[in-house]
């Protein structure tokens, strides 16, 4: 028996990781998280780069006392909360049922 086969047989966590259901769960998670992370980082670096290279634009007043830079900065917070809300709702629908099923399967294996 190879080390991989023995380890999978001895460790239910490793065995579960190799199942198609777990791989699908992982694929779905990465399918949301990686693009959203890339979007947020691009948005953040746009803010930083504009602050460095376009101070005149970022310093323009909007509505009297508010500047474009302040709006962009506040937009960072709004974006963070929006992404968190989107992820929470998405995970509740897409990830949690599958993760719960895998967890129940693992609990059944550990009880025997």
mmCIF file with all atom_site columns, C-alpha atoms in Angstrom, residues 28-44 76 78-91:
data_model
loop_
_atom_site.group_PDB
_atom_site.id
_atom_site.type_symbol
_atom_site.label_atom_id
_atom_site.label_alt_id
_atom_site.label_comp_id
_atom_site.label_asym_id
_atom_site.label_entity_id
_atom_site.label_seq_id
_atom_site.pdbx_PDB_ins_code
_atom_site.Cartn_x
_atom_site.Cartn_y
_atom_site.Cartn_z
_atom_site.occupancy
_atom_site.B_iso_or_equiv
_atom_site.pdbx_formal_charge
_atom_site.auth_seq_id
_atom_site.auth_comp_id
_atom_site.auth_asym_id
_atom_site.auth_atom_id
_atom_site.pdbx_PDB_model_num
ATOM 1  C CA . UNK A 1 28 ? -16.757 27.417 -6.426 1.00 0.00 ? 28 UNK A CA 1
ATOM 2  C CA . UNK A 1 29 ? -15.035 29.187 -3.535 1.00 0.00 ? 29 UNK A CA 1
ATOM 3  C CA . UNK A 1 30 ? -12.064 30.163 -5.679 1.00 0.00 ? 30 UNK A CA 1
ATOM 4  C CA . UNK A 1 31 ? -14.384 31.190 -8.508 1.00 0.00 ? 31 UNK A CA 1
ATOM 5  C CA . UNK A 1 32 ? -15.849 33.873 -6.260 1.00 0.00 ? 32 UNK A CA 1
ATOM 6  C CA . UNK A 1 33 ? -12.917 34.869 -4.102 1.00 0.00 ? 33 UNK A CA 1
ATOM 7  C CA . UNK A 1 34 ? -10.157 35.258 -6.699 1.00 0.00 ? 34 UNK A CA 1
ATOM 8  C CA . UNK A 1 35 ? -12.056 37.567 -9.084 1.00 0.00 ? 35 UNK A CA 1
ATOM 9  C CA . UNK A 1 36 ? -13.475 39.601 -6.198 1.00 0.00 ? 36 UNK A CA 1
ATOM 10 C CA . UNK A 1 37 ? -10.009 39.980 -4.694 1.00 0.00 ? 37 UNK A CA 1
ATOM 11 C CA . UNK A 1 38 ? -8.601  41.075 -8.063 1.00 0.00 ? 38 UNK A CA 1
ATOM 12 C CA . UNK A 1 39 ? -11.420 43.611 -8.428 1.00 0.00 ? 39 UNK A CA 1
ATOM 13 C CA . UNK A 1 40 ? -10.889 45.039 -4.963 1.00 0.00 ? 40 UNK A CA 1
ATOM 14 C CA . UNK A 1 41 ? -7.108  45.249 -5.334 1.00 0.00 ? 41 UNK A CA 1
ATOM 15 C CA . UNK A 1 42 ? -7.466  47.014 -8.703 1.00 0.00 ? 42 UNK A CA 1
ATOM 16 C CA . UNK A 1 43 ? -9.926  49.471 -7.163 1.00 0.00 ? 43 UNK A CA 1
ATOM 17 C CA . UNK A 1 44 ? -7.637  50.043 -4.160 1.00 0.00 ? 44 UNK A CA 1
ATOM 18 C CA . UNK A 1 76 ? -13.201 51.920 -0.252 1.00 0.00 ? 76 UNK A CA 1
ATOM 19 C CA . UNK A 1 78 ? -18.472 51.029 1.037  1.00 0.00 ? 78 UNK A CA 1
ATOM 20 C CA . UNK A 1 79 ? -16.872 48.529 -1.345 1.00 0.00 ? 79 UNK A CA 1
ATOM 21 C CA . UNK A 1 80 ? -15.486 46.481 1.541  1.00 0.00 ? 80 UNK A CA 1
ATOM 22 C CA . UNK A 1 81 ? -18.897 46.229 3.199  1.00 0.00 ? 81 UNK A CA 1
ATOM 23 C CA . UNK A 1 82 ? -20.608 45.483 -0.124 1.00 0.00 ? 82 UNK A CA 1
ATOM 24 C CA . UNK A 1 83 ? -18.164 42.670 -0.930 1.00 0.00 ? 83 UNK A CA 1
ATOM 25 C CA . UNK A 1 84 ? -18.639 41.243 2.561  1.00 0.00 ? 84 UNK A CA 1
ATOM 26 C CA . UNK A 1 85 ? -22.417 41.307 2.169  1.00 0.00 ? 85 UNK A CA 1
ATOM 27 C CA . UNK A 1 86 ? -22.237 39.751 -1.306 1.00 0.00 ? 86 UNK A CA 1
ATOM 28 C CA . UNK A 1 87 ? -19.914 37.009 -0.085 1.00 0.00 ? 87 UNK A CA 1
ATOM 29 C CA . UNK A 1 88 ? -22.069 36.247 2.930  1.00 0.00 ? 88 UNK A CA 1
ATOM 30 C CA . UNK A 1 89 ? -25.218 35.889 0.846  1.00 0.00 ? 89 UNK A CA 1
ATOM 31 C CA . UNK A 1 90 ? -23.441 33.949 -1.884 1.00 0.00 ? 90 UNK A CA 1
ATOM 32 C CA . UNK A 1 91 ? -21.781 31.569 0.587  1.00 0.00 ? 91 UNK A CA 1
#
